[in-house]
CSV table of C-alpha atoms in Angstrom, one decimal:
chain,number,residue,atom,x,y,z
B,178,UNK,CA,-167.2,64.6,-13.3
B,179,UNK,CA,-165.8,65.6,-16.8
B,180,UNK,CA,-162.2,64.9,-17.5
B,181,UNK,CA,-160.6,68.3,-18.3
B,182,UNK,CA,-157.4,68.3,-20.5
B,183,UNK,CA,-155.6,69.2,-23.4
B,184,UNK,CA,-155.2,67.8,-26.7
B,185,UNK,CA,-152.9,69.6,-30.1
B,186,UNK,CA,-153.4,69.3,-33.6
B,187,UNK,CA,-150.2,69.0,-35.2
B,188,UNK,CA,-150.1,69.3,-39.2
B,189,UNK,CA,-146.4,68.2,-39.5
B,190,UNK,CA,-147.8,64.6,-37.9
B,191,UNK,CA,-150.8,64.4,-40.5
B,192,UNK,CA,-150.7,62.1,-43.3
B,193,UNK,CA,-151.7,64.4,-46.1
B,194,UNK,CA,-152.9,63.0,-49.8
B,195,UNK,CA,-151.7,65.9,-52.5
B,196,UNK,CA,-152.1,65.0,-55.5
B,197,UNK,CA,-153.3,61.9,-57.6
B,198,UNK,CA,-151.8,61.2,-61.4
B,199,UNK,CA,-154.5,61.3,-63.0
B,200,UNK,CA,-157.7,62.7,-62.6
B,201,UNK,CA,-159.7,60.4,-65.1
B,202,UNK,CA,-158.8,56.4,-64.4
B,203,UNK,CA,-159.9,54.4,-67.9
B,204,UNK,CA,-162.3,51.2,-66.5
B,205,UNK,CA,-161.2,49.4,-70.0
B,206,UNK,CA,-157.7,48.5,-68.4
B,207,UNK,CA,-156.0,47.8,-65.1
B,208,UNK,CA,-153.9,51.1,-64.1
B,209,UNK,CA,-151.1,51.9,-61.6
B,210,UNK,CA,-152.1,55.1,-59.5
B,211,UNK,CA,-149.5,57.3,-57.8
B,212,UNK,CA,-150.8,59.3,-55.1
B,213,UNK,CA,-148.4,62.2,-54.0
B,214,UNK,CA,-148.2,64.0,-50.2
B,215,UNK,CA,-147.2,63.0,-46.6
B,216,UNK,CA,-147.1,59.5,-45.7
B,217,UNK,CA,-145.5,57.4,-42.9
B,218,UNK,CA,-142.2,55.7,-43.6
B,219,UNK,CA,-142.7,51.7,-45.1
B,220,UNK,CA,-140.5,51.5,-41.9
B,221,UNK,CA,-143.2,52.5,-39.6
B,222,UNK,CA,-145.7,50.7,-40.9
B,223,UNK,CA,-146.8,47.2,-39.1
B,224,UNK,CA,-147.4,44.9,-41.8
B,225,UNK,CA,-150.7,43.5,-41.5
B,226,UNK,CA,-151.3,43.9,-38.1
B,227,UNK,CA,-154.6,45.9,-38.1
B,228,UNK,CA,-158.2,44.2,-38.1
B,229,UNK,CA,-160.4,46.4,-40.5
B,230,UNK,CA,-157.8,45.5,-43.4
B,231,UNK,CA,-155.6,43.0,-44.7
B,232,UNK,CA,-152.2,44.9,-45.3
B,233,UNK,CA,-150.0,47.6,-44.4
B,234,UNK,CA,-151.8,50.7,-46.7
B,235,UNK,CA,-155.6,50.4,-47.8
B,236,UNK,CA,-156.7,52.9,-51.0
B,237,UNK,CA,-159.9,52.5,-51.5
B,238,UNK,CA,-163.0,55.1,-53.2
B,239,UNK,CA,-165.9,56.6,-51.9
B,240,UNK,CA,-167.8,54.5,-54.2
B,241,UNK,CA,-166.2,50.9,-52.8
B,242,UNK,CA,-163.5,50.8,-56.2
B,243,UNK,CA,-160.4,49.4,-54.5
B,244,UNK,CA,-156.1,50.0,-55.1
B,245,UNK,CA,-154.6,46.8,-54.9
B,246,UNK,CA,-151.3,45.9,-53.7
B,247,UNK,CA,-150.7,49.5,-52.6
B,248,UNK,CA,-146.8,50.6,-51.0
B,249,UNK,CA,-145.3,53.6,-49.6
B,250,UNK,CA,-141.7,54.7,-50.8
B,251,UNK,CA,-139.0,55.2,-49.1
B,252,UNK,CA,-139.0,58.8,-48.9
B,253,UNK,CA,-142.5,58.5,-47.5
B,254,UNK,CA,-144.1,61.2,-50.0
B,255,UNK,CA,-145.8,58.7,-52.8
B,256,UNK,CA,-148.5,55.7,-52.4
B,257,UNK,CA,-148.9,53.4,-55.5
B,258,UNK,CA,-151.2,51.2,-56.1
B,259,UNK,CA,-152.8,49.2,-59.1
B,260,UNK,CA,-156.4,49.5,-59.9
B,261,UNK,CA,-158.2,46.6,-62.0
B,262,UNK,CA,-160.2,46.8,-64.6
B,263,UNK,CA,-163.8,48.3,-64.6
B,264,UNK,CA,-166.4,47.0,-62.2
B,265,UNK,CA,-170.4,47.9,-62.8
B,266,UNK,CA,-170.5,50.9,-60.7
B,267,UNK,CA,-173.2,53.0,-60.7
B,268,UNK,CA,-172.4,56.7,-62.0
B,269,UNK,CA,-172.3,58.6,-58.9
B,270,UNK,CA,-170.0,55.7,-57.3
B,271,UNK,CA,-167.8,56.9,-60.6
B,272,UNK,CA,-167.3,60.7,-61.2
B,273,UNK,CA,-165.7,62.6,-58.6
B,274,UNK,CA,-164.4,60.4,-56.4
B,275,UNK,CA,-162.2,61.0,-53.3
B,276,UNK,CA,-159.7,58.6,-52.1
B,277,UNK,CA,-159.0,57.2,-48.7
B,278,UNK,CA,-155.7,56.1,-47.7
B,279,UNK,CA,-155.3,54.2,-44.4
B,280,UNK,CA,-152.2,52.6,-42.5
B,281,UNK,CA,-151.2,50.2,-40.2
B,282,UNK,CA,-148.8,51.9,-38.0
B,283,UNK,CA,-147.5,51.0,-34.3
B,284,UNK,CA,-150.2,53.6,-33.1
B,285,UNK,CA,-153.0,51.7,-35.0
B,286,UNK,CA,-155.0,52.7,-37.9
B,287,UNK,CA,-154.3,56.2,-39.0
B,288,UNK,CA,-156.3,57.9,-42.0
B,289,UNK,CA,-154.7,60.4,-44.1
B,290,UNK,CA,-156.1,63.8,-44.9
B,291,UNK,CA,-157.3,64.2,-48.4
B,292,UNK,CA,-157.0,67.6,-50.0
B,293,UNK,CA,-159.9,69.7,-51.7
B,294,UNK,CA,-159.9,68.9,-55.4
B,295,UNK,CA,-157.8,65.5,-55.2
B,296,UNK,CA,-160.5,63.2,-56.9
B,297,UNK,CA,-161.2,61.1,-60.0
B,298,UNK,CA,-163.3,59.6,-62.4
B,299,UNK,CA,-162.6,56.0,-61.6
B,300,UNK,CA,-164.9,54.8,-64.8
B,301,UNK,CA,-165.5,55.0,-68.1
B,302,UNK,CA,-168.3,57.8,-68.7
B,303,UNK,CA,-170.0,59.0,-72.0
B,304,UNK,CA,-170.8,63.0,-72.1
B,305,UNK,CA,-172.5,62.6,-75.6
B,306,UNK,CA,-173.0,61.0,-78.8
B,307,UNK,CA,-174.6,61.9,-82.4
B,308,UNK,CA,-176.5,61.2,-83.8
B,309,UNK,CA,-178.5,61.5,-80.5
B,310,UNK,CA,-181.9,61.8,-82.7
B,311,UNK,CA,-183.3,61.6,-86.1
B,312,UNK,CA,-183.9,58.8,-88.0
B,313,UNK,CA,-181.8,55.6,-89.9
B,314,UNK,CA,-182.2,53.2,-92.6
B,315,UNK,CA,-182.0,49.6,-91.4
B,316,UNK,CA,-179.4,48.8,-93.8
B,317,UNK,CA,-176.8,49.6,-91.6
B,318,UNK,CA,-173.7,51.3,-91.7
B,319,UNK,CA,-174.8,54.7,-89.3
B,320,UNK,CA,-172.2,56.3,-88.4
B,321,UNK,CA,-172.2,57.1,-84.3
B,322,UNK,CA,-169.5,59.1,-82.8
B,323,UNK,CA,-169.7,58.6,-78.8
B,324,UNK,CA,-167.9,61.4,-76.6
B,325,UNK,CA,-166.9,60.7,-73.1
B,326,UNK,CA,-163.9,59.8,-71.1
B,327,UNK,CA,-162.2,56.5,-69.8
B,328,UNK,CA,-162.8,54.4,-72.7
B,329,UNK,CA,-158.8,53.0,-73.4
B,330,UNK,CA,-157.9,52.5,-76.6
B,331,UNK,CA,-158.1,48.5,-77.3
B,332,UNK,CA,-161.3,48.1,-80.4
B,333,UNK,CA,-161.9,45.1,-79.1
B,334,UNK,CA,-163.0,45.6,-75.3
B,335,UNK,CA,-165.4,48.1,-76.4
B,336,UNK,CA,-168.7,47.0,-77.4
B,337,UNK,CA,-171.7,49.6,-78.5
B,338,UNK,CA,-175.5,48.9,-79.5
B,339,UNK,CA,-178.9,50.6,-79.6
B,340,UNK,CA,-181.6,49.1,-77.1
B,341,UNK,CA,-185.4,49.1,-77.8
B,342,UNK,CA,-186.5,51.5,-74.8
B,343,UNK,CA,-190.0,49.3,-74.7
B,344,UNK,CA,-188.4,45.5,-75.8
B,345,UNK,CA,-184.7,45.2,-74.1
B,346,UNK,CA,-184.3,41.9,-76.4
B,347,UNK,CA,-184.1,44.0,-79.4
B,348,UNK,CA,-181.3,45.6,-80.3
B,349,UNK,CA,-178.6,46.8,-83.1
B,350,UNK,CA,-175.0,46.6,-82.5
B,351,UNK,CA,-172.0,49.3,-83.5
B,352,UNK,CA,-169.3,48.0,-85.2
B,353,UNK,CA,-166.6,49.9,-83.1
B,354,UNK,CA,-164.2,51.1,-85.9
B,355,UNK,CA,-161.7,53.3,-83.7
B,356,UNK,CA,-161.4,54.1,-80.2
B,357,UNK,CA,-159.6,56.8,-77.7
B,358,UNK,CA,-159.6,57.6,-74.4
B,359,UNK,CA,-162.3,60.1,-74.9
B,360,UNK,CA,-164.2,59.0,-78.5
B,361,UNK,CA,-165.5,56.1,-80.1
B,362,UNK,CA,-166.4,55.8,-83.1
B,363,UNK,CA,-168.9,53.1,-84.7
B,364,UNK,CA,-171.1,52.0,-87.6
B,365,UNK,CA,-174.7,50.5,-87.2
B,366,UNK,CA,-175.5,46.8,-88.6
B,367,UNK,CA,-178.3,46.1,-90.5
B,368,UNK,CA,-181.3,45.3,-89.0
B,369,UNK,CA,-185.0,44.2,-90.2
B,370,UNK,CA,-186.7,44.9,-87.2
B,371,UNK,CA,-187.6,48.6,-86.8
B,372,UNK,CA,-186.7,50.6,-83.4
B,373,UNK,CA,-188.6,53.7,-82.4
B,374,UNK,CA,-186.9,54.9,-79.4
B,375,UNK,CA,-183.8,53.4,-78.9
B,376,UNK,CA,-180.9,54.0,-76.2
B,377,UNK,CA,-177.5,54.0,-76.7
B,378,UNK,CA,-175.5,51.2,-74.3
B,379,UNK,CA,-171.5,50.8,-74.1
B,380,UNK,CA,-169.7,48.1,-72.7
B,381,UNK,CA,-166.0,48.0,-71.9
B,382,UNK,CA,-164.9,44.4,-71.3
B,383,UNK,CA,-168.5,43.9,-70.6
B,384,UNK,CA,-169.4,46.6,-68.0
């Protein structure tokens, strides 16, 4: 026999993720994320009591990127967490990703709801560059110009070359010569060895 009974959704007891501050996370740097909505009290959470993670709040990506050291305030209506630097994800475990936000309450393990259209880029991602075909000299000095998003804006964690499509041990580098969060710009080095169908590789902090 079937058990027969009763059972009510309440919104005003769901955790509810609103809003995130910002909706393209730079890999080249670690960032704090705020996450806005309706979250249990810190003082109803229960430390690290739960199994499946090691503190009170989890934040964590569809794609497995992880918010460390993540708290709730004391009006219960903002999560913050830090995310590290960039890790070699794969670009669909980058663009569009949805959070999840878990707590360790009194009750257990309680997941909050995510609204429609609260996601991120949580990497760095390049739309386009140019030149994206023709022909260079091998005296150097090409000028690329790389469009994308997530890149920070530190020269010297970006690194760009050119990679023989048929020989990955041959390659030219891209003197970066300025950077944004959305553009770099480089210049070719001279090369003597000739490549006929390159592709175009960027590396922040060497992902």
């Amino acid at each position: 026999a079937g058990i027969i009974g009763t059972f009510t959704y309440d919104w005003s007891l769901t955790h509810v993720v609103e809003s995130i501050n910002m909706n393209v996370i730079p890999s080249a740097h670690t960032t704090v994320l705020e996450f806005g909505g309706m979250f249990p009290l810190a003082s109803a959470l229960a430390g690290n009591n739960c199994t499946l993670f090691s503190a009170s709040v989890d934040v964590v990506f569809d794609g497995g990127r992880k918010c460390f050291d993540a708290v709730v305030n004391a009006a219960g209506d903002s999560v913050s967490c830090t995310l590290v630097r960039g890790d070699a994800l794969a670009f669909s475990d980058q663009a569009d990703q949805t959070p999840q936000i878990r707590f360790c309450t009194a009750q257990g393990i309680e997941l909050a709801h995510v609204n429609p259209g609260v996601k991120a880029d949580v990497a760095n991602r390049i739309v386009s560059f140019t030149p994206s075909s023709g022909t260079v000299g091998l005296g150097g000095n090409a000028a690329v110009r790389i469009i994308g998003v997530g890149f920070g804006t530190v020269v010297d964690a970006v690194g760009v070359r050119i990679i023989d499509v048929n020989d990955a041990s041959l390659s030219i580098a891209c003197r970066v010569s300025s950077i944004s969060e959305t553009e770099v710009n480089c210049a070719t080095d001279a090369s003597e060895t000739e490549i006929a169908d390159g592709i175009l590789e960027l590396q922040i902090n060497g992902f």
